mmCIF file of C-alpha atoms in Angstrom:
data_model
loop_
_atom_site.group_PDB
_atom_site.id
_atom_site.type_symbol
_atom_site.label_atom_id
_atom_site.label_comp_id
_atom_site.label_asym_id
_atom_site.label_seq_id
_atom_site.Cartn_x
_atom_site.Cartn_y
_atom_site.Cartn_z
ATOM 1 C CA UNK A 1 0.000 0.000 0.000
ATOM 2 C CA UNK A 2 1.202 3.494 -0.783
ATOM 3 C CA UNK A 3 2.491 5.788 1.930
ATOM 4 C CA UNK A 4 0.623 8.642 0.240
ATOM 5 C CA UNK A 5 -3.064 9.260 0.675
ATOM 6 C CA UNK A 6 -5.296 12.309 0.400
ATOM 7 C CA UNK A 7 -6.079 14.288 3.512
ATOM 8 C CA UNK A 8 -8.613 16.372 1.580
ATOM 9 C CA UNK A 9 -10.716 15.912 -1.548
ATOM 10 C CA UNK A 10 -12.760 19.043 -2.256
ATOM 11 C CA UNK A 11 -14.952 19.737 -5.274
ATOM 12 C CA UNK A 12 -15.196 23.409 -6.270
ATOM 13 C CA UNK A 13 -18.537 25.210 -5.997
ATOM 14 C CA UNK A 14 -18.923 25.217 -9.789
ATOM 15 C CA UNK A 15 -18.133 21.452 -9.800
ATOM 16 C CA UNK A 16 -15.446 21.998 -12.480
ATOM 17 C CA UNK A 17 -12.399 21.253 -10.297
ATOM 18 C CA UNK A 18 -11.195 18.812 -7.658
ATOM 19 C CA UNK A 19 -8.646 19.934 -5.079
ATOM 20 C CA UNK A 20 -6.592 17.016 -3.744
ATOM 21 C CA UNK A 21 -4.250 17.484 -0.791
ATOM 22 C CA UNK A 22 -1.969 14.615 0.219
ATOM 23 C CA UNK A 23 -0.539 13.716 3.617
ATOM 24 C CA UNK A 24 2.915 14.932 2.526
ATOM 25 C CA UNK A 25 1.495 18.433 1.958
ATOM 26 C CA UNK A 26 1.388 18.269 -1.850
ATOM 27 C CA UNK A 27 -1.778 19.785 -3.260
ATOM 28 C CA UNK A 28 -3.185 19.579 -6.781
ATOM 29 C CA UNK A 29 -6.057 21.370 -8.519
ATOM 30 C CA UNK A 30 -7.446 18.944 -11.126
ATOM 31 C CA UNK A 31 -10.023 19.920 -13.726
ATOM 32 C CA UNK A 32 -13.166 17.820 -14.079
ATOM 33 C CA UNK A 33 -12.471 17.676 -17.810
ATOM 34 C CA UNK A 34 -9.044 16.130 -17.278
ATOM 35 C CA UNK A 35 -10.407 13.647 -14.748
ATOM 36 C CA UNK A 36 -13.161 12.662 -17.179
ATOM 37 C CA UNK A 37 -11.063 12.247 -20.325
ATOM 38 C CA UNK A 38 -8.244 10.471 -18.481
ATOM 39 C CA UNK A 39 -10.595 8.325 -16.412
ATOM 40 C CA UNK A 40 -9.082 4.981 -15.413
ATOM 41 C CA UNK A 41 -12.304 3.244 -16.498
ATOM 42 C CA UNK A 42 -12.338 0.489 -19.100
ATOM 43 C CA UNK A 43 -14.664 2.723 -21.155
ATOM 44 C CA UNK A 44 -11.765 5.154 -21.641
ATOM 45 C CA UNK A 45 -8.657 3.004 -21.155
ATOM 46 C CA UNK A 46 -9.986 -0.139 -22.836
ATOM 47 C CA UNK A 47 -9.351 -3.663 -21.626
ATOM 48 C CA UNK A 48 -5.814 -3.984 -22.949
ATOM 49 C CA UNK A 49 -2.930 -2.305 -24.759
ATOM 50 C CA UNK A 50 -3.916 -0.161 -27.727
ATOM 51 C CA UNK A 51 -7.592 0.040 -26.769
ATOM 52 C CA UNK A 52 -7.570 3.520 -25.216
ATOM 53 C CA UNK A 53 -10.157 5.857 -26.731
ATOM 54 C CA UNK A 54 -10.150 9.635 -27.110
ATOM 55 C CA UNK A 55 -13.254 11.184 -25.560
ATOM 56 C CA UNK A 56 -14.256 14.538 -27.133
ATOM 57 C CA UNK A 57 -16.610 17.302 -26.016
ATOM 58 C CA UNK A 58 -15.970 17.319 -22.272
ATOM 59 C CA UNK A 59 -14.692 20.877 -21.732
ATOM 60 C CA UNK A 60 -17.678 21.748 -19.502
ATOM 61 C CA UNK A 61 -18.227 18.417 -17.753
ATOM 62 C CA UNK A 62 -18.919 18.675 -14.025
ATOM 63 C CA UNK A 63 -18.355 16.404 -11.055
ATOM 64 C CA UNK A 64 -21.661 15.360 -9.492
ATOM 65 C CA UNK A 65 -20.635 12.568 -7.112
ATOM 66 C CA UNK A 66 -17.673 11.184 -5.220
ATOM 67 C CA UNK A 67 -17.976 7.776 -3.609
ATOM 68 C CA UNK A 68 -15.220 6.272 -1.451
ATOM 69 C CA UNK A 69 -13.985 2.879 -2.651
ATOM 70 C CA UNK A 70 -12.341 1.056 0.226
ATOM 71 C CA UNK A 71 -9.347 2.854 1.697
ATOM 72 C CA UNK A 72 -7.519 3.219 -1.588
ATOM 73 C CA UNK A 73 -9.672 5.140 -4.079
ATOM 74 C CA UNK A 74 -12.701 7.240 -4.947
ATOM 75 C CA UNK A 75 -15.270 6.701 -7.702
ATOM 76 C CA UNK A 76 -16.051 9.986 -9.441
ATOM 77 C CA UNK A 77 -19.389 10.561 -11.152
ATOM 78 C CA UNK A 78 -19.756 13.196 -13.870
ATOM 79 C CA UNK A 79 -22.804 14.994 -15.228
ATOM 80 C CA UNK A 80 -22.505 13.106 -18.544
ATOM 81 C CA UNK A 81 -23.423 9.972 -16.513
ATOM 82 C CA UNK A 82 -19.900 8.505 -16.648
ATOM 83 C CA UNK A 83 -19.225 7.022 -13.218
ATOM 84 C CA UNK A 84 -17.192 3.860 -13.710
ATOM 85 C CA UNK A 85 -13.721 5.298 -13.118
ATOM 86 C CA UNK A 86 -12.140 4.311 -9.828
ATOM 87 C CA UNK A 87 -9.408 6.838 -9.104
ATOM 88 C CA UNK A 88 -6.793 5.338 -6.787
ATOM 89 C CA UNK A 89 -4.764 7.633 -4.583
ATOM 90 C CA UNK A 90 -1.680 6.865 -6.667
ATOM 91 C CA UNK A 91 -3.515 7.711 -9.914
ATOM 92 C CA UNK A 92 -4.767 11.016 -8.480
ATOM 93 C CA UNK A 93 -1.181 11.779 -7.472
ATOM 94 C CA UNK A 94 0.025 10.888 -10.980
ATOM 95 C CA UNK A 95 -2.584 13.209 -12.490
ATOM 96 C CA UNK A 96 -1.438 15.943 -10.134
ATOM 97 C CA UNK A 97 2.205 15.511 -11.034
ATOM 98 C CA UNK A 98 1.913 14.640 -14.739
ATOM 99 C CA UNK A 99 -1.555 15.886 -15.624
ATOM 100 C CA UNK A 100 -0.366 18.807 -17.721
ATOM 101 C CA UNK A 101 1.680 16.482 -19.947
ATOM 102 C CA UNK A 102 -1.045 13.831 -20.117
ATOM 103 C CA UNK A 103 -3.670 16.437 -21.006
ATOM 104 C CA UNK A 104 -1.427 17.875 -23.742
ATOM 105 C CA UNK A 105 -1.175 14.347 -25.208
ATOM 106 C CA UNK A 106 -4.976 14.111 -25.083
ATOM 107 C CA UNK A 107 -5.283 17.429 -26.937
ATOM 108 C CA UNK A 108 -2.839 16.164 -29.607
ATOM 109 C CA UNK A 109 -4.939 12.996 -29.991
ATOM 110 C CA UNK A 110 -8.069 15.119 -30.414
ATOM 111 C CA UNK A 111 -6.408 17.234 -33.120
ATOM 112 C CA UNK A 112 -5.055 14.185 -34.968
ATOM 113 C CA UNK A 113 -8.554 12.680 -35.027
ATOM 114 C CA UNK A 114 -10.242 15.950 -36.040
ATOM 115 C CA UNK A 115 -12.142 16.093 -32.760
ATOM 116 C CA UNK A 116 -12.855 18.941 -30.343
ATOM 117 C CA UNK A 117 -12.970 19.569 -26.593
ATOM 118 C CA UNK A 118 -16.266 21.388 -27.223
ATOM 119 C CA UNK A 119 -18.178 19.163 -29.624
ATOM 120 C CA UNK A 120 -19.412 15.866 -28.325
ATOM 121 C CA UNK A 121 -19.289 12.937 -30.690
ATOM 122 C CA UNK A 122 -18.638 9.236 -30.491
ATOM 123 C CA UNK A 123 -15.242 8.540 -28.841
ATOM 124 C CA UNK A 124 -12.544 7.058 -31.083
#
């Protein structure tokens, strides 16, 4: 088990951001859009290598629910009805530390596929 765990998980009033503070004092402000498009769910990541999909049109997605999952994770529900991603503490930390790079890769994937952060269409 990891020595890092969140001491605070706080959703912003507009439901567009999640503030995560860890027991070592590190704090990260994660956008709902990033959490949604980089969800650890099989719907986004697939069931194996090469199956990851690019999810467009989530710029304004909001967090509507957070459900603890054991002592190791939280399930986040979004207003587009996606709620199958179980975000472990280590994955939330990774998103905090590497989220900017991961989100830039997502934006490149969108552009390569002719998709948009604003227009919802079938993920590819």
